[in-house]
XYZ file of C-alpha atoms in Angstrom:
693
model
C -56.189 36.359 -18.885
C -56.919 38.002 -22.276
C -54.371 37.515 -25.100
C -54.558 41.284 -25.782
C -51.992 41.877 -23.005
C -49.324 40.331 -25.227
C -49.611 43.377 -27.524
C -48.799 45.874 -24.759
C -46.139 44.082 -22.669
C -42.839 42.692 -24.056
C -42.905 38.872 -24.002
C -39.937 38.326 -21.687
C -41.301 40.653 -18.974
C -44.819 39.337 -19.388
C -43.849 35.662 -18.992
C -41.669 36.456 -15.956
C -44.582 38.177 -14.202
C -46.924 35.288 -15.031
C -44.479 32.684 -13.689
C -44.057 34.526 -10.395
C -47.802 34.992 -9.950
C -48.587 31.367 -10.796
C -45.869 30.018 -8.485
C -47.281 32.005 -5.576
C -50.801 30.848 -6.399
C -49.736 27.186 -6.550
C -48.075 27.432 -3.129
C -51.226 29.051 -1.773
C -53.327 26.160 -3.131
C -51.006 23.570 -1.597
C -50.882 25.399 1.736
C -54.665 25.539 1.884
C -55.097 21.816 1.170
C -52.317 20.816 3.596
C -53.859 23.113 6.219
C -57.186 21.285 5.790
C -55.433 17.914 6.213
C -53.591 19.115 9.345
C -56.848 20.469 10.766
C -58.565 17.085 10.318
C -55.589 15.293 11.922
C -55.779 17.651 14.918
C -59.525 17.064 15.262
C -58.993 13.299 15.381
C -56.120 13.620 17.877
C -58.248 15.849 20.107
C -61.110 13.329 20.062
C -58.766 10.436 20.883
C -57.314 12.278 23.902
C -60.730 13.183 25.320
C -61.645 11.424 28.576
C -64.879 9.975 27.210
C -63.445 8.977 23.798
C -64.997 5.996 22.071
C -64.003 4.756 18.611
C -67.662 4.057 17.793
C -68.508 7.780 17.958
C -70.014 8.536 14.514
C -68.421 12.004 14.473
C -64.984 10.396 14.866
C -65.645 7.808 12.152
C -66.943 10.390 9.660
C -63.973 12.709 10.376
C -61.641 9.764 9.678
C -63.305 9.334 6.269
C -63.015 13.067 5.560
C -59.258 12.855 6.252
C -58.976 9.914 3.827
C -60.719 11.898 1.080
C -58.437 14.923 1.630
C -55.272 12.769 1.387
C -56.115 11.220 -2.006
C -54.091 13.611 -4.182
C -51.345 14.367 -1.635
C -50.140 11.240 0.181
C -51.239 7.989 -1.449
C -49.545 5.823 1.204
C -51.229 7.550 4.159
C -54.448 7.616 2.093
C -54.427 3.779 2.097
C -53.499 3.506 5.813
C -56.379 5.785 6.861
C -58.798 3.853 4.606
C -57.799 0.506 6.207
C -58.257 1.961 9.697
C -61.657 3.373 8.731
C -62.876 0.049 7.313
C -61.704 -1.844 10.418
C -63.456 0.541 12.865
C -66.664 0.877 10.828
C -66.967 -2.904 10.438
C -66.272 -3.412 14.147
C -68.991 -0.956 15.180
C -71.336 -1.887 12.304
C -71.645 1.736 11.119
C -73.083 1.382 7.605
C -72.750 5.007 6.501
C -69.070 5.171 7.472
C -68.397 1.795 5.823
C -70.030 3.023 2.622
C -67.643 6.021 2.482
C -64.635 3.840 3.384
C -65.270 1.321 0.578
C -65.716 4.225 -1.874
C -62.312 5.652 -0.830
C -60.722 2.193 -1.196
C -62.175 1.928 -4.703
C -60.768 5.412 -5.512
C -57.344 4.217 -4.317
C -57.421 1.180 -6.622
C -58.783 3.282 -9.509
C -55.838 5.687 -9.200
C -53.485 2.689 -9.449
C -55.320 1.150 -12.418
C -56.142 -1.870 -10.217
C -59.248 -3.908 -11.289
C -60.234 -4.292 -7.609
C -61.651 -0.761 -7.800
C -64.945 -1.937 -9.338
C -65.568 -4.602 -6.671
C -65.276 -2.025 -3.895
C -67.524 0.459 -5.714
C -70.119 -2.331 -5.939
C -69.838 -3.054 -2.194
C -70.415 0.638 -1.441
C -73.396 0.750 -3.864
C -74.953 -2.319 -2.204
C -74.748 -0.611 1.206
C -76.450 2.480 -0.294
C -79.282 0.341 -1.656
C -79.752 -1.404 1.701
C -79.917 1.995 3.431
C -82.183 3.426 0.670
C -79.690 6.278 0.286
C -80.489 7.413 -3.271
C -78.170 10.448 -3.301
C -75.033 8.493 -2.427
C -76.086 5.621 -4.710
C -76.125 8.077 -7.653
C -72.664 9.376 -6.676
C -71.157 5.878 -6.431
C -72.769 4.705 -9.692
C -71.222 7.766 -11.344
C -67.798 6.641 -10.105
C -68.479 3.110 -11.377
C -69.463 4.472 -14.790
C -66.293 6.594 -14.893
C -64.188 3.524 -14.096
C -65.883 1.541 -16.897
C -65.299 4.495 -19.233
C -61.587 4.602 -18.319
C -61.377 0.887 -19.138
C -63.056 1.489 -22.536
C -66.265 -0.335 -21.545
C -68.455 2.532 -22.701
C -71.683 0.516 -22.997
C -71.529 -0.388 -19.278
C -70.634 3.193 -18.405
C -73.615 4.499 -20.399
C -75.921 1.950 -18.754
C -75.061 3.347 -15.292
C -75.401 6.954 -16.491
C -78.870 6.192 -17.898
C -79.899 4.501 -14.637
C -78.690 7.559 -12.742
C -80.583 9.881 -15.062
C -83.872 8.173 -14.125
C -83.023 8.346 -10.411
C -82.158 12.066 -10.707
C -85.388 12.893 -12.547
C -87.527 10.882 -10.081
C -85.885 12.597 -7.069
C -85.863 16.035 -8.783
C -82.098 16.276 -8.188
C -81.005 18.905 -10.741
C -77.397 19.033 -9.472
C -76.746 15.330 -9.982
C -78.698 15.383 -13.247
C -76.247 17.971 -14.625
C -73.299 15.799 -13.481
C -74.809 12.864 -15.382
C -75.260 14.938 -18.539
C -71.620 16.066 -18.337
C -70.323 12.515 -17.838
C -72.369 11.104 -20.724
C -70.950 13.890 -22.866
C -67.412 12.689 -22.159
C -68.327 9.164 -23.280
C -69.459 10.515 -26.658
C -66.313 12.668 -26.898
C -64.126 9.621 -26.189
C -65.929 7.915 -29.089
C -65.165 10.951 -31.335
C -68.819 12.054 -31.493
C -67.901 15.587 -30.420
C -71.114 17.183 -31.695
C -73.305 15.104 -29.404
C -70.786 15.472 -26.563
C -70.744 19.291 -26.872
C -74.574 19.367 -27.004
C -74.772 17.382 -23.734
C -72.117 19.598 -22.071
C -74.110 22.687 -23.104
C -77.231 21.170 -21.469
C -75.216 20.393 -18.318
C -74.007 24.029 -18.196
C -77.602 25.278 -18.547
C -78.811 22.933 -15.762
C -76.004 24.083 -13.413
C -76.679 27.733 -14.172
C -80.410 27.317 -13.485
C -79.633 25.417 -10.288
C -77.220 28.191 -9.148
C -74.293 25.767 -9.114
C -71.212 27.761 -10.230
C -68.857 24.828 -9.499
C -70.685 22.490 -11.891
C -70.930 25.247 -14.501
C -67.135 25.798 -14.359
C -66.388 22.058 -14.628
C -68.549 21.618 -17.742
C -67.133 24.793 -19.295
C -63.602 23.353 -18.846
C -64.617 20.059 -20.451
C -66.420 21.821 -23.302
C -63.254 23.880 -23.875
C -61.304 20.615 -24.229
C -63.910 19.264 -26.681
C -63.790 22.469 -28.743
C -59.975 22.228 -28.830
C -60.232 18.664 -30.132
C -62.220 19.917 -33.180
C -60.041 23.072 -33.630
C -62.738 25.532 -32.503
C -60.182 27.569 -30.587
C -61.988 30.889 -29.978
C -64.910 29.173 -28.254
C -62.455 26.945 -26.386
C -60.520 29.974 -25.046
C -63.720 31.720 -23.956
C -64.880 28.637 -22.017
C -61.532 27.838 -20.375
C -60.947 31.442 -19.224
C -64.367 31.541 -17.522
C -63.750 28.154 -15.869
C -60.184 29.015 -14.809
C -61.308 32.244 -13.132
C -63.707 30.260 -10.899
C -61.180 27.478 -10.114
C -58.493 29.989 -9.123
C -60.890 31.990 -6.917
C -61.986 28.814 -5.082
C -58.426 27.386 -5.051
C -59.523 24.019 -6.526
C -56.067 22.584 -7.105
C -56.841 19.569 -9.336
C -59.181 21.549 -11.585
C -56.711 24.440 -11.837
C -54.044 21.981 -13.072
C -56.466 20.548 -15.640
C -57.561 23.998 -16.843
C -53.929 25.108 -17.289
C -53.273 21.974 -19.397
C -56.374 22.567 -21.567
C -55.331 26.171 -22.103
C -51.884 24.945 -23.162
C -53.535 22.477 -25.564
C -55.578 25.301 -27.138
C -52.483 27.454 -27.730
C -50.623 24.474 -29.235
C -53.530 24.084 -31.668
C -53.296 27.812 -32.463
C -49.501 27.372 -32.953
C -48.749 29.903 -30.186
C -46.206 27.610 -28.624
C -44.622 30.104 -26.182
C -48.006 30.841 -24.651
C -48.816 27.122 -24.614
C -45.567 26.318 -22.826
C -46.236 28.936 -20.148
C -49.615 27.430 -19.190
C -48.344 23.862 -19.453
C -45.502 24.613 -17.038
C -48.059 25.917 -14.537
C -50.034 22.709 -15.036
C -46.869 20.645 -14.470
C -46.192 22.549 -11.217
C -49.676 21.705 -9.923
C -49.556 18.020 -10.988
C -46.262 17.653 -9.109
C -48.268 18.150 -5.902
C -51.227 15.860 -6.641
C -51.739 12.251 -7.811
C -53.650 12.266 -11.122
C -51.505 10.279 -13.553
C -53.880 10.146 -16.557
C -54.346 13.914 -16.650
C -50.618 14.440 -15.971
C -49.408 12.311 -18.906
C -51.758 14.254 -21.224
C -50.204 17.516 -20.048
C -46.685 16.125 -20.683
C -47.614 15.062 -24.225
C -48.967 18.538 -25.001
C -45.790 20.062 -23.511
C -43.691 17.902 -25.855
C -45.735 19.277 -28.786
C -45.127 22.860 -27.590
C -41.354 22.319 -27.335
C -41.432 20.682 -30.776
C -43.173 23.758 -32.171
C -40.435 25.965 -30.648
C -37.705 23.758 -32.108
C -36.381 22.650 -28.669
C -36.044 19.005 -29.653
C -34.228 17.738 -26.528
C -36.971 19.050 -24.228
C -39.642 17.777 -26.610
C -38.061 14.309 -26.542
C -37.817 14.348 -22.713
C -41.508 15.187 -22.167
C -42.735 13.023 -25.032
C -40.886 9.977 -23.701
C -42.147 10.691 -20.160
C -45.750 10.771 -21.422
C -45.187 7.564 -23.434
C -43.707 5.655 -20.460
C -46.530 6.767 -18.127
C -49.150 5.622 -20.670
C -47.411 2.229 -20.950
C -47.349 1.821 -17.140
C -51.074 2.605 -16.926
C -51.871 0.426 -19.973
C -53.725 3.484 -21.309
C -54.242 2.817 -25.050
C -55.430 6.333 -25.943
C -52.458 7.836 -24.086
C -50.008 5.489 -25.867
C -51.505 6.514 -29.227
C -51.104 10.254 -28.584
C -47.588 9.870 -27.146
C -46.374 7.620 -29.999
C -47.773 10.096 -32.546
C -45.829 12.933 -30.876
C -42.656 10.821 -30.548
C -42.790 9.881 -34.255
C -42.734 13.592 -35.157
C -39.890 14.326 -32.724
C -37.738 11.429 -33.959
C -38.328 12.483 -37.567
C -37.198 16.053 -36.740
C -34.032 14.773 -34.997
C -33.157 12.561 -37.970
C -33.727 9.280 -36.107
C -35.886 7.849 -38.910
C -35.678 4.262 -37.669
C -37.227 5.192 -34.279
C -39.689 7.482 -36.053
C -40.827 4.539 -38.193
C -41.199 2.298 -35.112
C -43.381 4.890 -33.375
C -45.344 5.470 -36.578
C -46.043 1.738 -36.972
C -47.087 1.521 -33.307
C -49.315 4.582 -33.769
C -50.939 3.041 -36.873
C -51.518 -0.277 -35.121
C -53.084 1.316 -32.033
C -55.049 3.795 -34.161
C -56.599 1.004 -36.244
C -57.320 -0.996 -33.088
C -58.859 2.002 -31.327
C -60.853 2.954 -34.419
C -62.399 -0.515 -34.544
C -62.763 -0.459 -30.770
C -64.474 2.955 -30.850
C -66.809 1.943 -33.671
C -67.766 -1.231 -31.835
C -68.248 0.688 -28.601
C -70.346 3.360 -30.311
C -72.642 0.605 -31.534
C -72.759 -0.891 -28.029
C -73.545 2.514 -26.491
C -76.343 3.124 -28.998
C -77.652 -0.401 -28.378
C -77.560 0.206 -24.609
C -79.423 3.491 -25.067
C -82.003 1.809 -27.311
C -82.448 -1.027 -24.794
C -82.932 1.476 -21.995
C -85.453 3.450 -24.099
C -87.288 0.223 -24.990
C -87.399 -0.787 -21.311
C -88.825 2.628 -20.443
C -91.440 2.321 -23.205
C -92.419 -1.167 -22.049
C -92.636 0.038 -18.444
C -94.760 3.008 -19.574
C -97.043 0.723 -21.591
C -97.428 -1.652 -18.652
C -98.186 1.325 -16.437
C -100.889 2.499 -18.868
C -102.469 -0.987 -18.874
C -102.360 -1.066 -15.086
C -103.985 2.381 -14.958
C -106.725 1.232 -17.336
C -107.432 -1.826 -15.169
C -107.394 0.340 -12.088
C -109.877 2.748 -13.717
C -112.471 -0.017 -14.167
C -111.883 -1.206 -10.624
C -112.330 2.372 -9.392
C -115.674 2.663 -11.240
C -116.902 -0.532 -9.586
C -115.744 0.657 -6.167
C -117.418 4.026 -6.760
C -120.746 2.381 -7.651
C -120.577 0.122 -4.604
C -119.661 3.130 -2.497
C -122.731 5.045 -3.708
C -124.988 2.135 -2.731
C -123.381 1.911 0.692
C -123.651 5.682 1.072
C -127.418 5.575 0.509
C -127.783 2.759 3.043
C -125.605 4.611 5.530
C -127.581 7.825 5.064
C -130.852 6.001 5.779
C -129.330 4.399 8.877
C -127.861 7.673 10.120
C -131.193 9.456 9.648
C -132.944 6.963 11.913
C -130.436 7.214 14.767
C -129.282 10.859 14.481
C -131.189 12.037 17.542
C -129.915 9.125 19.591
C -126.373 9.874 18.424
C -126.623 13.513 19.501
C -127.775 12.489 22.954
C -124.966 9.933 23.277
C -122.464 12.557 22.140
C -123.667 15.031 24.771
C -123.638 12.329 27.445
C -120.092 11.287 26.522
C -118.960 14.898 26.625
C -120.425 15.382 30.096
C -118.897 12.092 31.239
C -115.453 13.166 30.003
C -115.778 16.523 31.726
C -116.793 14.859 35.003
C -113.912 12.389 34.727
C -111.432 15.187 33.985
C -112.751 17.219 36.939
C -112.540 14.153 39.179
C -108.916 13.529 38.148
C -108.029 17.190 38.754
C -109.643 17.070 42.214
C -107.779 13.863 43.063
C -104.505 15.452 41.946
C -105.217 18.599 43.992
C -106.107 16.521 47.059
C -103.022 14.380 46.633
C -100.824 17.476 46.294
C -102.494 19.065 49.334
C -102.086 15.914 51.462
C -98.430 15.585 50.490
C -97.816 19.277 51.148
C -99.411 19.178 54.613
C -97.631 15.899 55.414
C -94.233 17.441 54.642
C -95.030 20.668 56.495
C -96.401 18.724 59.464
C -93.585 16.190 59.802
C -90.424 17.404 58.092
C -90.662 21.135 58.825
C -92.629 21.222 62.069
C -90.162 19.153 64.088
C -86.958 21.182 63.408
C -88.866 24.509 63.716
C -90.454 23.374 67.019
C -87.012 22.315 68.330
C -85.607 25.729 67.350
C -88.560 27.464 69.029
C -88.133 25.463 72.270
C -84.408 26.242 72.381
C -84.997 29.985 71.924
C -87.731 29.909 74.591
C -85.401 28.206 77.105
C -82.709 30.783 76.339
C -85.170 33.650 76.701
C -86.442 32.378 80.092
C -82.858 31.943 81.347
C -82.922 28.157 81.564
C -79.951 28.011 79.173
C -77.037 30.360 79.924
C -75.626 32.396 77.051
C -72.302 30.552 77.102
C -74.084 27.166 76.818
C -76.102 28.369 73.839
C -72.941 28.238 71.719
C -72.860 24.453 72.158
C -76.188 24.251 70.351
C -75.072 26.355 67.358
C -73.922 23.373 65.167
C -77.257 21.644 65.700
C -79.136 24.896 65.006
C -77.095 25.358 61.805
C -77.848 21.788 60.721
C -81.602 22.212 61.442
C -81.752 25.526 59.550
C -79.930 23.972 56.550
C -82.411 21.112 56.615
C -85.353 23.537 56.743
C -83.879 25.598 53.870
C -83.208 22.531 51.713
C -86.702 21.108 52.395
C -88.402 24.429 51.649
C -86.436 24.835 48.426
C -87.378 21.333 47.239
C -90.950 21.921 48.343
C -91.108 25.177 46.378
C -89.643 23.561 43.238
C -92.003 20.596 43.568
C -95.034 22.887 44.068
C -94.147 24.877 40.978
C -93.796 21.690 38.925
C -97.314 20.635 40.028
C -98.884 23.981 39.046
C -100.886 24.142 35.827
C -99.074 26.260 33.288
C -95.645 25.926 34.895
C -93.092 26.449 32.098
C -89.515 25.440 31.346
C -87.180 28.217 30.154
C -84.161 26.585 28.494
C -81.052 28.583 27.649
C -77.290 28.045 27.435
C -76.024 26.993 30.880
C -72.605 25.926 32.178
C -72.951 22.438 33.741
C -69.442 22.652 35.224
C -70.213 25.911 37.013
C -73.561 24.612 38.404
C -71.892 21.447 39.696
C -69.099 23.478 41.370
C -71.587 25.839 43.043
C -73.560 22.956 44.570
C -70.417 21.131 45.703
C -69.192 24.330 47.418
C -72.584 24.752 49.068
C -72.495 21.211 50.489
C -68.772 21.208 51.282
C -69.260 21.827 55.018
C -71.590 18.814 55.333
C -69.092 16.741 53.360
C -66.216 17.818 55.642
C -68.244 17.003 58.759
C -68.876 13.486 57.430
C -65.268 13.202 56.155
C -66.491 12.587 52.583
C -64.444 13.649 49.545
C -65.896 15.328 46.461
C -64.345 14.735 42.972
C -65.666 17.049 40.241
C -64.741 15.940 36.687
C -67.058 18.422 34.918
C -64.898 21.039 33.167
C -66.044 24.643 33.007
C -67.629 25.859 29.757
C -69.486 22.537 29.395
C -72.503 24.221 27.818
C -75.969 22.625 27.753
C -79.412 23.765 26.594
C -81.691 23.546 29.667
C -83.455 25.468 32.445
C -80.732 26.550 34.914
C -83.072 26.416 37.969
C -84.169 22.866 37.104
C -80.632 21.519 36.630
C -79.559 23.304 39.845
C -82.294 21.405 41.734
C -81.130 18.114 40.159
C -77.461 18.636 41.116
C -78.408 19.740 44.664
C -80.630 16.704 45.304
C -78.260 14.142 43.778
C -75.241 15.506 45.733
C -77.316 15.764 48.952
C -78.605 12.195 48.478
C -75.069 10.918 47.924
C -73.873 12.672 51.126
C -76.825 11.257 53.027
C -76.079 7.605 52.166
C -72.266 7.650 52.105
C -70.327 6.729 55.228
C -67.355 8.653 56.616
C -64.248 8.299 54.474
C -66.278 7.732 51.276
C -66.076 9.545 47.951
C -68.616 11.239 45.665
C -67.618 11.676 41.999
C -69.336 13.885 39.412
C -68.476 12.694 35.889
C -69.401 13.538 32.294
C -69.487 11.746 28.927
C -70.107 13.335 25.506
C -72.540 11.974 22.924
C -73.533 13.406 19.553
C -76.389 15.623 20.824
C -76.397 15.043 24.610
C -74.231 15.233 27.718
C -74.384 12.196 30.043
C -73.771 13.316 33.654
C -73.075 10.863 36.486
C -73.054 11.258 40.297
C -71.398 8.198 41.856
C -71.008 7.473 45.589
C -69.378 4.732 47.622
C -72.377 4.494 49.955
C -74.698 1.793 51.164
C -76.322 1.087 47.773
C -79.892 -0.072 47.013
C -81.645 -3.290 46.112
C -83.713 -3.571 42.892
C -87.037 -3.061 44.688
C -85.845 0.263 46.129
C -84.505 1.375 42.740
C -87.964 0.871 41.221
C -89.665 3.057 43.878
C -87.396 6.075 44.236
C -88.477 7.924 41.072
C -92.238 7.294 41.452
C -94.460 10.357 41.813
C -97.264 8.373 43.424
C -95.206 7.498 46.514
C -93.125 9.561 48.911
C -90.284 7.130 49.486
C -87.566 8.074 51.978
C -85.115 6.335 54.304
C -82.662 7.488 56.964
C -79.086 8.276 56.011
C -75.867 6.978 57.558
C -76.102 9.695 60.266
C -79.889 9.323 60.632
C -80.525 12.190 58.174
C -84.193 12.443 57.194
C -85.557 13.689 53.833
C -88.950 14.575 52.357
C -88.954 11.826 49.737
C -89.573 14.430 47.038
C -85.990 14.799 45.811
C -85.628 12.034 43.211
C -89.166 12.242 41.801
C -88.568 15.993 41.517
C -85.264 15.326 39.697
C -87.028 13.043 37.229
C -89.713 15.668 36.590
C -87.109 18.414 36.017
C -84.974 16.301 33.657
C -87.992 15.200 31.595
C -89.118 18.819 31.239
C -85.668 19.507 29.719
C -85.970 16.655 27.168
C -83.613 14.373 29.059
C -83.709 11.126 31.028
C -82.523 9.946 34.471
C -81.801 6.506 35.917
C -79.763 4.761 38.613
C -77.395 1.798 38.857
C -76.698 0.475 42.351
C -75.356 -2.459 44.309
C -75.812 -3.129 48.037
C -72.635 -2.328 49.990
C -70.831 -0.937 46.889
C -72.627 2.309 46.167
C -74.977 4.011 43.706
C -74.481 5.947 40.482
C -77.204 8.288 39.264
C -77.125 9.233 35.558
C -78.992 11.954 33.699
C -78.792 13.255 30.130
C -79.431 16.811 28.909
C -79.191 18.312 25.396
C -75.970 20.045 24.333
C -76.075 23.755 23.604
C -76.135 24.943 19.992
C -72.550 26.148 20.365
C -71.352 22.680 21.458
C -73.246 21.016 18.602
C -71.552 23.362 16.086
C -68.143 22.452 17.575
C -68.949 18.750 17.178
C -69.793 19.269 13.533
């Protein structure tokens, strides 16, 4: 918000409005983040309650890691519990990608606590990235490692990782991560008091983000450049940068960055000696930091708040916030934070007349300042040495590459000369046998055409023989029986009242004829050249229910129970007619080979991109030899059912053909005397895949 508003609105009213607006905004930020956490918890709970739940489902494991990342700034205890669970499950199921994220979260946890174990876990995550050749995540993790080294004051090691990342970013043409690297290197130089070089690198990072259409990165580097400008008292530029950054952070509700931006804005106004304005923004920063876990940034905000209260002459409040910042810096063993806090406390104690305490803080400040000055000078030399070593390594690698290219050039000339000689010899050879080659080519073409025609004729004959065999045996008999019965009735040999006794058999024969004709029609279509599959969104639950209802009378007659575990709205991407044929044949087969009192169960299991459907019966079962034959197209394999039911032998080979046309697979597991379970897999619909994501 522009400072001009202060001219038009009385201060008391203006600050009251700002406080109310900021309080509402902070609650909105918190509500949004907590809503995201609750949503992830609900997703995990829903997965765990699902019938086919398995802890090795990659979607479940990745969602668990997403929950861990969301908890970092809100509930550090639950953050650790979720991380431990994630590591245990990912190690158990050997899921490298999930384990990589879990170790990174564990390292973040230790880093927040100032625990040296952070670096070991970052290294474990980086090693997994290298094994998986995952360059993008390797860059991200090496950035975190560099930041941790920077926080510990080991700037040469931090710069070494940033320089490594810069090469990886350039080689992979990753502009986004390249801008992140520029921004992070800038902060190293700023920490070493080389603000000019730091601001130059931040300006380059802003330009890269702008060119890459990355408004988030642009806002982050603007906020950091505003802080750097404030450190060298360039307040107008600092205000311009922080206002642009803050507008983006507030629009996107980025809670941690909003808190940081408020604190930087407070720091700028302290530098401009506008302490009332500074205090307003610092209080908003304090309100945000109360809801997240970022101790280093929080203690900086408290120190600046102490300076603002000191500027307003409110010495008690200044002492409270200054001491809080000092104690937090001591707990974190944060030398730079102790220096700033002791400097502020020395001023406060001097103003309150406690000259003894002021002297103690001043002596501490001088001691740490001298130590840090030497430390910074030494580290600047180490950083420059690291940069020079990296540049020298690049030059040596480039020189070696040039030598290798020169050697390769001579080798290429030799190969080219040899190739020209061989080309002349080959041309002479080809000229002598060209006519013979043309004749052989024509002969081969004719041979291929004859072979293709022969195969087509054999296929047509095979299809014809199978078709006539089925019509002659499986359709002729029931139709002839029906014809004889009607003839006897017509000639009066069967009275009308006795005809009713034959109705069940007639119904059974007609059902058999209908089922056989339907399979025959589907099989014939599948054998036709140019037959197509038309996939669309279909409801597997509804198709299964329709076929169970259709076969319910047969099931009741055989006293067989159907159990359908396929819920409605189980959407798949397949040809509805094909899947209908598959369900009908598998259910009919199960009825055929299951004795009275048995059960047929239709089940379902969810995988990442596919549904796995099962049709299990408690029938007679099959031996391994039979299991190998039933899906073969070359043979028409059929046996009699438990009530002497007879089939065409087309059903299961037809099922296999239909499933394969829909990019799925089908198989059977069976045991003699126990029963059989047929499985098939079909792709999920796009809607179901979006839900899974």
